[in-house]
Amino acid sequence: MRLLIVSPWFPYPPDNGSRLRAWHLIERLAQKHEVRLIVGRQEDACSGEIPLKIPTIAVPWLWHQPGATGKAGALRALLSATPRSILETPNPAFVEAIARELALKPDVVLAMELGSDAYLPEQLPCPVVLDQVEISGLEQAWRQATTPRERATRWLTYTKGKSYWSRRLRRYHGLTAVSVAEARAVEALVGKPVTIVPNGVATKEYSPLDKPTGVPGRLLYNGALSYGPNRDAVLWFVEAILPKITERIPEAHLVVTGKADAAPEALRQHPQVVLTGFVPQLQPVLADAQVCVVPLRAGGGTRLKILEAWAAGLPVVATTIGAAGLDRSREGEHLLVADTPTRFAQQTAVLLRDSEKRRAVAQSARTLAETHYDWDAIVLKLEECLQQQKS
């Protein structure tokens, strides 16, 4: 199959969720098919290279800068049917690169994430599958707004986005989503079936049988604090949950991996918090921890941090939002779920105190990761979707 892949994210190194998905899917598809690649190049990847021998075009990626066009731009965006984040992010070089590659007449185009949509031609000349469609976050953000002004602004963003994407998504030959809930939301919006292609983990890269008992009391959160939901999760955990854990287990402490440039001073100075910054190899950090905590209160998709913990034999405590999208998991068997500070602290303390409980939950989760969330199995689902659309 002659496959053109369009990715807004530069996929290497795979150091965040979007890059991880892009990298693992591209790498595996390139092993079986004739792949050509167009990728956005972010500033932090300006000197990077993709270690795959496939034709690649890298185009500077232009992020939306809120308020960059001033009051006049805000008024134009308000009156437009196109969301402002799209209206104010033109990228002619990306459009031109896609047009040149489409002239080569690929069998199928795989466009990764909604961020690809604005740069594809209005009339698609060949079958295009849009991967990892996520629209539920707009409604979630609106419903979680805490002030009248914020609620009104987010409601406008939600209603405009819903109308815009209901039109745009209908033009695609195939759509994928990472979870049942997200697939149902997209199906309700566009009235066409959506293929579930979940997020995954390369289980062979982890050796859970060799995992030591971990540093006593060590809790792990893997996520860059430059991302708002990650920052909120860590602050909530440290302020509302960690003190309740240390009442029971004084040696409990939290290690946060990922970029920490945006970390508040309160986290930097906290005696029971360690900010590692970006860690190129996560496996040693996972091996040192006893429990992975995912106290997310916002955000969409499937938590790759949970899948990585499962693959490494590390038990997980998560909020309902943190565990969202893991459709095959069962609470109490593959992970523990809690949504209040008291309950979250209790569940975490149980795992810290009970090594047999930790081991049982971790083993069940590892098995689930191997059978249903390994990238080798997941790419087969995506291949089937692409083959069905092949021209």
mmCIF file of N, CA and C in Angstrom, residues 5-14 19 22-28 30 35-42 45-59:
data_model
loop_
_atom_site.group_PDB
_atom_site.id
_atom_site.type_symbol
_atom_site.label_atom_id
_atom_site.label_comp_id
_atom_site.label_asym_id
_atom_site.label_seq_id
_atom_site.Cartn_x
_atom_site.Cartn_y
_atom_site.Cartn_z
ATOM 1 N N ILE A 5 1.491 9.758 5.095
ATOM 2 C CA ILE A 5 1.140 10.063 6.485
ATOM 3 C C ILE A 5 1.432 11.533 6.751
ATOM 4 N N VAL A 6 0.456 12.227 7.314
ATOM 5 C CA VAL A 6 0.587 13.640 7.681
ATOM 6 C C VAL A 6 0.473 13.745 9.196
ATOM 7 N N SER A 7 1.516 14.267 9.832
ATOM 8 C CA SER A 7 1.520 14.393 11.290
ATOM 9 C C SER A 7 1.863 15.814 11.706
ATOM 10 N N PRO A 8 0.985 16.505 12.426
ATOM 11 C CA PRO A 8 1.345 17.832 12.946
ATOM 12 C C PRO A 8 2.552 17.779 13.874
ATOM 13 N N TRP A 9 2.750 16.648 14.536
ATOM 14 C CA TRP A 9 3.842 16.508 15.500
ATOM 15 C C TRP A 9 5.048 15.859 14.852
ATOM 16 N N PHE A 10 6.233 16.415 15.098
ATOM 17 C CA PHE A 10 7.487 15.766 14.729
ATOM 18 C C PHE A 10 7.616 14.549 15.647
ATOM 19 N N PRO A 11 7.658 13.337 15.097
ATOM 20 C CA PRO A 11 7.455 12.153 15.936
ATOM 21 C C PRO A 11 8.674 11.641 16.692
ATOM 22 N N TYR A 12 9.813 12.317 16.543
ATOM 23 C CA TYR A 12 11.004 11.800 17.210
ATOM 24 C C TYR A 12 11.832 12.933 17.794
ATOM 25 N N PRO A 13 12.296 12.826 19.042
ATOM 26 C CA PRO A 13 12.096 11.682 19.936
ATOM 27 C C PRO A 13 10.661 11.636 20.464
ATOM 28 N N PRO A 14 10.157 10.452 20.736
ATOM 29 C CA PRO A 14 8.777 10.318 21.222
ATOM 30 C C PRO A 14 8.667 10.698 22.696
ATOM 31 N N ARG A 19 3.543 12.562 20.217
ATOM 32 C CA ARG A 19 4.712 12.039 19.516
ATOM 33 C C ARG A 19 4.846 10.524 19.691
ATOM 34 N N ALA A 22 2.333 8.926 17.289
ATOM 35 C CA ALA A 22 2.783 9.099 15.914
ATOM 36 C C ALA A 22 3.978 8.204 15.618
ATOM 37 N N TRP A 23 4.963 8.196 16.514
ATOM 38 C CA TRP A 23 6.181 7.415 16.274
ATOM 39 C C TRP A 23 5.887 5.929 16.132
ATOM 40 N N HIS A 24 5.149 5.367 17.079
ATOM 41 C CA HIS A 24 4.929 3.929 17.057
ATOM 42 C C HIS A 24 4.075 3.495 15.862
ATOM 43 N N LEU A 25 3.079 4.282 15.497
ATOM 44 C CA LEU A 25 2.262 3.925 14.339
ATOM 45 C C LEU A 25 3.063 4.069 13.042
ATOM 46 N N ILE A 26 3.797 5.174 12.901
ATOM 47 C CA ILE A 26 4.586 5.391 11.681
ATOM 48 C C ILE A 26 5.652 4.313 11.532
ATOM 49 N N GLU A 27 6.360 4.034 12.611
ATOM 50 C CA GLU A 27 7.436 3.037 12.553
ATOM 51 C C GLU A 27 6.915 1.685 12.091
ATOM 52 N N ARG A 28 5.785 1.254 12.614
ATOM 53 C CA ARG A 28 5.259 -0.058 12.282
ATOM 54 C C ARG A 28 4.639 -0.091 10.886
ATOM 55 N N ALA A 30 5.627 1.697 8.405
ATOM 56 C CA ALA A 30 6.735 1.776 7.453
ATOM 57 C C ALA A 30 7.413 0.426 7.244
ATOM 58 N N VAL A 35 5.778 4.100 2.553
ATOM 59 C CA VAL A 35 5.319 5.268 3.305
ATOM 60 C C VAL A 35 6.095 6.512 2.904
ATOM 61 N N ARG A 36 5.379 7.602 2.724
ATOM 62 C CA ARG A 36 5.960 8.936 2.609
ATOM 63 C C ARG A 36 5.381 9.767 3.749
ATOM 64 N N LEU A 37 6.168 10.722 4.260
ATOM 65 C CA LEU A 37 5.805 11.379 5.511
ATOM 66 C C LEU A 37 5.924 12.894 5.410
ATOM 67 N N ILE A 38 4.887 13.596 5.875
ATOM 68 C CA ILE A 38 4.934 15.047 6.054
ATOM 69 C C ILE A 38 4.695 15.318 7.528
ATOM 70 N N VAL A 39 5.626 16.053 8.161
ATOM 71 C CA VAL A 39 5.500 16.299 9.603
ATOM 72 C C VAL A 39 5.711 17.770 9.913
ATOM 73 N N GLY A 40 5.052 18.237 10.956
ATOM 74 C CA GLY A 40 5.358 19.547 11.502
ATOM 75 C C GLY A 40 6.638 19.454 12.319
ATOM 76 N N ARG A 41 7.439 20.503 12.266
ATOM 77 C CA ARG A 41 8.672 20.511 13.046
ATOM 78 C C ARG A 41 8.561 21.585 14.123
ATOM 79 N N GLN A 42 8.455 21.156 15.388
ATOM 80 C CA GLN A 42 8.374 22.092 16.497
ATOM 81 C C GLN A 42 9.777 22.612 16.851
ATOM 82 N N ALA A 45 12.382 20.358 18.256
ATOM 83 C CA ALA A 45 12.853 19.268 17.408
ATOM 84 C C ALA A 45 13.636 19.793 16.208
ATOM 85 N N CYS A 46 14.082 21.049 16.298
ATOM 86 C CA CYS A 46 14.695 21.693 15.136
ATOM 87 C C CYS A 46 15.965 21.002 14.684
ATOM 88 N N SER A 47 16.656 20.313 15.576
ATOM 89 C CA SER A 47 17.875 19.613 15.188
ATOM 90 C C SER A 47 17.670 18.104 15.166
ATOM 91 N N GLY A 48 16.443 17.679 15.310
ATOM 92 C CA GLY A 48 16.167 16.252 15.377
ATOM 93 C C GLY A 48 16.123 15.597 14.007
ATOM 94 N N GLU A 49 16.325 14.297 14.007
ATOM 95 C CA GLU A 49 16.219 13.483 12.814
ATOM 96 C C GLU A 49 15.309 12.302 13.131
ATOM 97 N N ILE A 50 14.569 11.856 12.124
ATOM 98 C CA ILE A 50 13.710 10.698 12.300
ATOM 99 C C ILE A 50 14.468 9.467 11.817
ATOM 100 N N PRO A 51 14.759 8.507 12.687
ATOM 101 C CA PRO A 51 15.593 7.359 12.301
ATOM 102 C C PRO A 51 14.827 6.304 11.508
ATOM 103 N N LEU A 52 14.191 6.728 10.426
ATOM 104 C CA LEU A 52 13.490 5.822 9.523
ATOM 105 C C LEU A 52 13.890 6.165 8.096
ATOM 106 N N LYS A 53 14.126 5.162 7.292
ATOM 107 C CA LYS A 53 14.534 5.400 5.904
ATOM 108 C C LYS A 53 13.307 5.524 5.006
ATOM 109 N N ILE A 54 12.583 6.616 5.207
ATOM 110 C CA ILE A 54 11.414 6.904 4.385
ATOM 111 C C ILE A 54 11.473 8.364 3.955
ATOM 112 N N PRO A 55 10.956 8.697 2.776
ATOM 113 C CA PRO A 55 10.944 10.090 2.333
ATOM 114 C C PRO A 55 10.150 10.953 3.311
ATOM 115 N N THR A 56 10.790 12.011 3.807
ATOM 116 C CA THR A 56 10.174 12.839 4.845
ATOM 117 C C THR A 56 10.310 14.314 4.506
ATOM 118 N N ILE A 57 9.216 15.033 4.626
ATOM 119 C CA ILE A 57 9.208 16.486 4.493
ATOM 120 C C ILE A 57 8.843 17.059 5.852
ATOM 121 N N ALA A 58 9.728 17.860 6.427
ATOM 122 C CA ALA A 58 9.481 18.498 7.721
ATOM 123 C C ALA A 58 9.254 19.986 7.497
ATOM 124 N N VAL A 59 8.105 20.483 7.948
ATOM 125 C CA VAL A 59 7.718 21.880 7.744
ATOM 126 C C VAL A 59 7.596 22.552 9.106
#
